[in-house]
CSV table of C-alpha atoms in Angstrom, one decimal:
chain,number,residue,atom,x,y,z
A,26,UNK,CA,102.5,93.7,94.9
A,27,UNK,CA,99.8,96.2,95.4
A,28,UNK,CA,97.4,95.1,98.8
A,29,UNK,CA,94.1,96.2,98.7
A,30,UNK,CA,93.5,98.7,101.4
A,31,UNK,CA,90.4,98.4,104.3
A,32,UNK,CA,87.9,101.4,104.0
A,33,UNK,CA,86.1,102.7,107.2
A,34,UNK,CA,83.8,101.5,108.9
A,35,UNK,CA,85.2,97.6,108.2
A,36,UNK,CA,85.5,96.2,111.7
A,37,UNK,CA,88.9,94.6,110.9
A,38,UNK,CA,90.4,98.2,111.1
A,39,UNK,CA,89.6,97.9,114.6
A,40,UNK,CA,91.5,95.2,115.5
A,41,UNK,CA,94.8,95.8,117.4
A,42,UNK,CA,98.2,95.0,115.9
A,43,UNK,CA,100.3,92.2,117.7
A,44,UNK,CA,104.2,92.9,117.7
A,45,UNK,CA,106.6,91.7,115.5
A,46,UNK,CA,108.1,88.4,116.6
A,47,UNK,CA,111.3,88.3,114.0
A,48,UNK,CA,112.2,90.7,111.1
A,49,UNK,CA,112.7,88.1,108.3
A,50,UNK,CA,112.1,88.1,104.5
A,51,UNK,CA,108.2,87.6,105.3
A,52,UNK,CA,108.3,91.0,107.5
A,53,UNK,CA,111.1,92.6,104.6
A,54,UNK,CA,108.3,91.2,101.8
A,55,UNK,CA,105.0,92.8,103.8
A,56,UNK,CA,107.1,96.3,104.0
A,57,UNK,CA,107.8,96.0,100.6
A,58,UNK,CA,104.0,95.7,99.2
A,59,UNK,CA,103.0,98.3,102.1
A,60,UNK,CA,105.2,100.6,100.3
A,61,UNK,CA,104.1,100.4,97.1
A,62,UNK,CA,100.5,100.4,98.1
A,63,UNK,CA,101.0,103.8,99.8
A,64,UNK,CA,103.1,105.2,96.7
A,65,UNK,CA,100.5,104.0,94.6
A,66,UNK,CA,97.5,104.9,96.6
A,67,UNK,CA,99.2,108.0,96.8
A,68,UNK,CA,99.2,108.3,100.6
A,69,UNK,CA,102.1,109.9,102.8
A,70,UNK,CA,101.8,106.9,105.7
A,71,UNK,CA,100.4,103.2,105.6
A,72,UNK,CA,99.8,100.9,108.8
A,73,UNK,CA,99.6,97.1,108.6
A,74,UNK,CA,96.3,97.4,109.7
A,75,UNK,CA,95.2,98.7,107.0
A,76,UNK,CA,95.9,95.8,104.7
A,77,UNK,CA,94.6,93.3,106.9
A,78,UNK,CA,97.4,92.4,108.3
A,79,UNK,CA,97.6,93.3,111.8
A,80,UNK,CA,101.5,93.1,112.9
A,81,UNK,CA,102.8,96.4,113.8
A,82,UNK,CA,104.1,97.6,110.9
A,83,UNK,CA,104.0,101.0,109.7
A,84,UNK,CA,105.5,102.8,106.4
A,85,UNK,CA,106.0,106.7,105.9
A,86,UNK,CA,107.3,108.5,103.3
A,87,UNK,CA,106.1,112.6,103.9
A,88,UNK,CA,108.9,113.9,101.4
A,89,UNK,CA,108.0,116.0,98.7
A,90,UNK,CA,109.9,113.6,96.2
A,91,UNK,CA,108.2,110.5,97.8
A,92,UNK,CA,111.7,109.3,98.0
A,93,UNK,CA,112.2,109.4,101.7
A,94,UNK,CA,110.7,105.6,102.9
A,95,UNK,CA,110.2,105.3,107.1
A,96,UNK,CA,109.8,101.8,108.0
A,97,UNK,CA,108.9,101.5,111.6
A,98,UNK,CA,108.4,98.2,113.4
A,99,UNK,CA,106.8,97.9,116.8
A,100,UNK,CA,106.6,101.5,116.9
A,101,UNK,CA,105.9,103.2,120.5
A,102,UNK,CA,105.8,106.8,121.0
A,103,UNK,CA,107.8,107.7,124.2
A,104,UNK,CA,107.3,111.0,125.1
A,105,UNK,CA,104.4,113.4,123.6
A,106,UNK,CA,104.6,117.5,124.0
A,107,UNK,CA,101.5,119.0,125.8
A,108,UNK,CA,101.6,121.3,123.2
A,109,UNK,CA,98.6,120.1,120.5
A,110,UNK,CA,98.4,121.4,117.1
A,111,UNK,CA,95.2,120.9,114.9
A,112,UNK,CA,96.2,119.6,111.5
A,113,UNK,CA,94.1,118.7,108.7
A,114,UNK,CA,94.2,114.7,107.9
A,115,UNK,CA,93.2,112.5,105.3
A,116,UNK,CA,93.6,108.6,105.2
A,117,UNK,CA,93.3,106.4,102.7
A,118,UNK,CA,90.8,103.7,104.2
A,119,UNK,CA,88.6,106.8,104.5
A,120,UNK,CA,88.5,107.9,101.0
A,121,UNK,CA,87.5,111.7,100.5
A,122,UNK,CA,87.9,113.0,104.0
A,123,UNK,CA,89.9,115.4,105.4
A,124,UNK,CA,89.0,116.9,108.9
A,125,UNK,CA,91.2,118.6,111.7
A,126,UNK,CA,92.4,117.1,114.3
A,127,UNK,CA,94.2,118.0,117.3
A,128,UNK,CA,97.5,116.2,118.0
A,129,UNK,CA,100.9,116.4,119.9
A,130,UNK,CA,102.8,118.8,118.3
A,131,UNK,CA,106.3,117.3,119.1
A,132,UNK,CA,107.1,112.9,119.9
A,133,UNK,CA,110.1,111.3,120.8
A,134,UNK,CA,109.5,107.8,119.0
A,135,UNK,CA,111.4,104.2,119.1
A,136,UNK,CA,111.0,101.6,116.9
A,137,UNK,CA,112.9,99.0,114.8
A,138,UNK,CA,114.0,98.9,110.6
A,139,UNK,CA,113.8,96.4,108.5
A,140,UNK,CA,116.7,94.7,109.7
A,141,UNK,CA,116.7,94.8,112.9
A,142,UNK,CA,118.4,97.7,114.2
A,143,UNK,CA,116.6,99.8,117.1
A,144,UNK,CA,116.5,103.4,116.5
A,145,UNK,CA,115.0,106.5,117.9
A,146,UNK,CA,113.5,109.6,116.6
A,147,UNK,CA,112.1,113.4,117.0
A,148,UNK,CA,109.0,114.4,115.2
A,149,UNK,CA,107.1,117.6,115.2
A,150,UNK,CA,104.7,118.9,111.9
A,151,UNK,CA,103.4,116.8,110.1
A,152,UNK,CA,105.6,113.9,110.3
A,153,UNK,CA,105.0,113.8,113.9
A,154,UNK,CA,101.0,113.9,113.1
A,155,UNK,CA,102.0,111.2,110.1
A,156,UNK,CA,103.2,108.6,113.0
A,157,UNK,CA,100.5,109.5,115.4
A,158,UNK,CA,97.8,108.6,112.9
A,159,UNK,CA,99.4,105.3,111.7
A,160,UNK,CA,100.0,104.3,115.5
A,161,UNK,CA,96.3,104.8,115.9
A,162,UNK,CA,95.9,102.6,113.4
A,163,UNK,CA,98.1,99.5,114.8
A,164,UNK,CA,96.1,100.2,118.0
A,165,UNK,CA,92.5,100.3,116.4
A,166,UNK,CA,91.5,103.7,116.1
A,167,UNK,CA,90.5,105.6,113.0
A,168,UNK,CA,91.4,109.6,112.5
A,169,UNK,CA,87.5,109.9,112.0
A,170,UNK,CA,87.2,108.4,115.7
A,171,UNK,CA,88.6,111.5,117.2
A,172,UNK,CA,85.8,113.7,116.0
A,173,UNK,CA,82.8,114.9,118.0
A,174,UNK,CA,79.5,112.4,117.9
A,175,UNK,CA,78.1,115.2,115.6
A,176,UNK,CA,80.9,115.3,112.8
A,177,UNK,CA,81.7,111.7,113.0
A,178,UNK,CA,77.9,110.9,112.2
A,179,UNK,CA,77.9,113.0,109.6
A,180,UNK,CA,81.0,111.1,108.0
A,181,UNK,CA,79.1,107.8,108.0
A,182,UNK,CA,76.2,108.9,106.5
A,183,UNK,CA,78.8,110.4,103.6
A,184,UNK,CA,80.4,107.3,103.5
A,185,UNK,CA,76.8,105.1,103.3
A,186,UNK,CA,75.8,107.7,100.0
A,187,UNK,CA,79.2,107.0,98.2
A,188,UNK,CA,79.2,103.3,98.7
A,189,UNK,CA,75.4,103.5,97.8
A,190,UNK,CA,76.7,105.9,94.3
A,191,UNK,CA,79.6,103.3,93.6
């Protein structure tokens, strides 16, 4: 079942994910729909969040093929390189823009699959940018957040004209 996807500024996008208390069917179900919302949308990462459901939850698939699904429940991040690379991002409940942004260029990451198991994982390019931006998410923060005043103003305004032109 496709979910219908928050677009920025929505205030519930600010709202910070609680963890996941038991991987059941319910949890197995809400993966499911994330991940056919993202294939759909078509989007290369998906946090609860940004469905309105605010468990952390996060789906990533950054294949070519779009055959390669990540499921990653109560995600943390546990170690980030100092190393930062700028990397242009889009996200899908901020339809239409794409800026640079600086992130850790390599993560060690934990986190748990659908059923269950713990498991741990290196990321650098842009899966490791993918996870960073989705953890943001589950934590409140839009991409567009991490832009200067100047640019970030700019994107509101953008976003007011094409709401306005819908």
């Amino acid at each position: 079942m496709l979910l219908p996807i928050l677009t920025y500024p929505d205030e519930r996008l600010h709202k910070v994910a609680a963890p996941v208390k038991e991987i059941d069917d319910r949890v197995r179900e809400i993966i499911k729909n994330m991940a056919e919302t993202m294939y759909d949308a078509p989007g290369v990462g998906l946090a609860a969040t940004q469905v309105d459901i605010h468990e952390r939850i996060v789906v990533i698939d950054v294949s070519e093929e779009a055959n390669d699904l990540l499921v990653l429940i109560n995600p943390e991040i546990t170690w980030m390189s100092e190393e930062k690379i700028p990397w242009e991002e889009g996200c899908l409940s901020v339809p239409g823009i794409y800026e640079k942004v600086e992130r850790s260029a390599q993560i060690k990451v934990k986190a748990f699959d659908e059923q269950g198991e713990a498991f741990e994982f290196d990321a650098d390019g842009l899966l490791a940018v993918c996870v960073q931006h989705e953890l943001d998410h589950l934590n409140g923060k839009v991409f567009v957040e991490r832009l200067s005043p100047l640019k970030l103003s700019r994107i509101k305004t953008k976003i007011k004209k094409q709401k306005k032109n819908a």
